[in-house]
Amino acid sequence: MMTRPGKLRWALIIAALALLEGACRLGFVSRQTIIAPTAMAAGAWQALGSAEMRGHILITLASVAQSIGLAIVVGFAVGAALYRLPRLRRTLDPFLASYYAVPAFVFYPVFIVLFGLNRWPLVAIGFVFAVTAVIINTLDGLSRVPRGVRRTAAVMKLTPLQHIFFIMLPAAAPWLFTGAKFAVVYSFIGVIAGEFVLSGAGLGHAIAFAYNSFDNETMYGLMLLLFLIVGGINMQLWIWEQRLYARRGGY
Amino acid sequence: MNTSSVQLCLRGVTRVFPAVEQQKPLHALGPLDLDLRRGEFFSVVGPSGCGKSTLLDLVAGLARPTAGTITFEGRPVAGEVPDGIGVVFQEDASFPWLSVYDNAAFALRRAGMAEKDIRERVDPTLAAVGLQSFAGAYPAQLSGGMRQRLCIARTLVTRPRLLLLDEPFGALDQQTRLLMGDELLDLWRLTDATVFLITHSLDEAALLSDRIGVMSARPGVFIDLVDTAWPRERDSRIVSDPAFGRVTGRLWEMLRGQSLKALAGG
Amino acid sequence: MPGAVDIDPAVPAAEHARSRGWSALADTVLLITGMLIVWQVATLIIGHEVLTSPLETARRLSAIMADPDFPAHAWETGRAFGTALIIALAGGLTIGVALGAHRLSGQVAAPILVALYSIPKITLYPVILLLFGLGISAKIAFGVIHGIIPVIIFTMNGVRNINGVYFRAARAMRLSGMQTASNIIVPAALPEIVSGFRIGFSLTLLGTLIGEMFASQRGIGYMLVKAMETNDVATVMALALFLIVLATAASSVLLVIDRRLHQSVIAQSGDSQ
Ligand SMILES: Nc1ncnc2c1ncn2[C@@H]1O[C@H](COP(=O)(O)OP(=O)(O)O)[C@@H](O)[C@H]1O
Ligand SMILES: [Mg+2]
């Protein structure tokens, strides 16, 4: 059973695709600019059939996974530490907020010299993009634990470890989850951007390569695959997040 | 008063909040003295902002008095929660990530009690606060009043000898308040605990208490201690007793001026 | 009665506020000094041909800024960014208010917006180039697609969370749709809107720079990509520093506004406690 907004959403998406399909088929849009959705799907199917393309996809997914893991572990630790150091946190706030204005992948050359010509510089870019979101959300979650909950814990005389594992973590769980979700989003953005700019492998590189060789079918096919992968993962995370919130009544 | 029957003793207790950010230091409470008898039902009434919650924090050991001493069962309370004190806070403090049953069992589990013994304590306590049929529900599915009752149950299962309650029925309508008051009296008789109840309702204080402390506008000090002389066996039907009217009348007489002052003082 | 009451010395409110401002400033100076030291130490460990030292970076930056070409590049970036920012903020605000006020549209759009937000938009660069061609409009488009989505999402959520009684009050006062939007909705959701603007600001700048890196022969993004391709680390570091300083200054201002607004809302809702 689908809800009314769900149905409308799909209707909207299908209508948009149909419109694009029609515009392309009828020649309103030049084939050099955008190709029909069915042609994109064909391109995607073809790419999936090629061992080389599958390799690009897998290597990207591996780097993204490494970046996500690192960002969650480090971001969480730093966020928890900053929570304990409110003065440092207050001072850092404007830096955290402006963080995303700087395209982190400009440091790619630095990373290459640091880590060598392998996948680690790309993981580093994904990590640098993702870690701040995890820090910010961890901080947010910990500082929103209601006063009454913290004081109740104080009355129960928990040990510091009990306080962390039985009170702070579960209380902040929805925000920690949001942080993890952003780690996924930004790791993808960072790794793909890095591959796009300067790399010899991965999905981002394959898209740029197809563009430079005027292979629109492959380019759009790969884009479609990428959006399906990213969109699918995010949709699943979003559904889990909604469930987490729903049981707790929005907090 | 026999000194051995004194459970809680306050002498010259004062609380001044230090200056922060752009505000001046704030003298919230005291100096005040108080002796609480073991097993007594004591209520505090006072205009809002007079320092009632601040007083509760001090007694619970959640904050240190700026001056003065607090002793509980002969030992000084100094910035640490003494054994045998249970607290129900004014704000909702149910744990949203745990079911009603797990909320109530929380403290016992942390203390390492066996699941069977936990069930033996939690089930009757949830029944006593009328939540037995909600044991599997989450706090988000409960009304504000039910959540507050859950917090009371969560505290009661630890069998405190002194139970501190900060406006626990603030979110309830008048009829439910009366009934909850009866429940509280039952629990009080059942557990033999001392109850220290903060309330803004004069009726509630007059109805439930053995003794009522009336606080002045900030900085709060006791301006009157009213003995109600109710029998231990009592319930909300006291409201039709003429003595009830006399008690509430006396409370309001003391408080009217203070409340006006608190209103004008912001 | 114990005699000595150990309260903190009474400090007049105004004087206190000033000393607090000074200590915050001192903290910031301390933090920046700490960062510079870490940077310098990192340079010493890694080697200055990989990671330029703070002093070298500052020298390079001033050399770049003294270059007669620089004002033209900066102006180009500033113009593209300014235009993109206006479009992203105004467009995001309008769409966000509409989606927030109309419940069904919001429910339909929310997951789509979240999906769009999570797409690596850099891969759209061929499409943008094909649609807009090389030049300033491609850069602006890049800035807008990066910045507008968070503004929409924040505004929409802010409007959705407005207390329903405000809308009933607006109807009771017979306000028109436009009047309700400008007199009730925007003020009531202002804290969330400003939070969205903060993120929108950063991401629009990021998008504009990315656009310049690929779709332009001018601007700071172009200078960056050129330096990157020639492995000119000193220039990369100098330009990154320039951007960090600018963006942090702007976001500090927005943060102050943000905090004020959130505080006034908290103060308001705290009264009922
Ligand atoms: N942590 C704090 N810092 C500064 N002032 C406080 C703090 N907690 C309470 N106050 C102030 O102390 C006074 C008494 O507060 P409280 O004890 O909560 O009053 P109430 O009697 O309504 O429970 C109020 O004016 C309140 O603003
Ligand atoms: Mg209070």
Short mmCIF file of C-alpha atoms in Angstrom, two decimals, chain A residues 90 146-158 162 166-168 170-172 246-251, chain B residues 21 57 62 80-83 85-87 89 91-97 106-107 110 138-141 147 154:
data_model
loop_
_atom_site.label_atom_id
_atom_site.label_comp_id
_atom_site.label_asym_id
_atom_site.label_seq_id
_atom_site.Cartn_x
_atom_site.Cartn_y
_atom_site.Cartn_z
CA ARG A 90 31.96 28.13 20.81
CA PRO A 146 16.93 16.97 27.72
CA ARG A 147 17.97 18.47 31.04
CA GLY A 148 15.48 16.29 32.91
CA VAL A 149 17.00 13.15 31.40
CA ARG A 150 20.53 14.19 32.35
CA ARG A 151 19.48 15.09 35.87
CA THR A 152 17.60 11.82 36.31
CA ALA A 153 20.78 10.03 35.32
CA ALA A 154 22.66 12.07 37.91
CA VAL A 155 20.24 10.97 40.64
CA MET A 156 20.73 7.34 39.61
CA LYS A 157 24.45 7.67 40.27
CA LEU A 158 25.63 5.95 37.10
CA GLN A 162 27.08 3.79 32.12
CA PHE A 166 22.83 4.02 28.73
CA ILE A 167 21.91 7.71 28.63
CA MET A 168 23.84 9.96 26.24
CA PRO A 170 20.57 6.36 23.17
CA ALA A 171 19.25 9.86 23.86
CA ALA A 172 21.31 11.33 21.02
CA ALA A 246 8.43 7.94 14.74
CA ARG A 247 8.85 5.53 17.66
CA ARG A 248 10.23 8.33 19.76
CA GLY A 249 7.62 10.83 18.70
CA GLY A 250 9.96 13.19 16.92
CA TYR A 251 12.70 13.44 19.52
CA GLU B 21 27.09 36.20 30.45
CA ASP B 57 18.16 20.48 43.70
CA LEU B 62 22.42 18.03 42.55
CA GLU B 80 26.42 14.21 45.63
CA VAL B 81 23.08 12.41 45.59
CA PRO B 82 22.74 10.49 48.87
CA ASP B 83 21.54 6.90 48.90
CA ILE B 85 16.70 9.76 47.92
CA GLY B 86 14.47 9.51 44.85
CA VAL B 87 13.62 12.51 42.66
CA PHE B 89 11.61 16.37 38.23
CA GLU B 91 10.33 18.56 33.37
CA ASP B 92 9.50 15.37 31.48
CA ALA B 93 12.39 13.02 32.10
CA SER B 94 11.10 9.75 30.67
CA PHE B 95 13.62 8.08 28.38
CA PRO B 96 12.08 8.21 24.89
CA TRP B 97 14.21 5.32 23.63
CA PHE B 106 16.17 1.14 34.34
CA ALA B 107 17.68 1.91 37.73
CA ARG B 110 21.90 -0.70 36.40
CA TYR B 138 6.92 4.06 24.32
CA PRO B 139 6.77 7.43 26.10
CA ALA B 140 5.90 9.18 22.83
CA GLN B 141 2.61 7.27 22.84
CA ARG B 147 4.76 10.22 31.31
CA ARG B 154 10.65 4.70 37.87
#
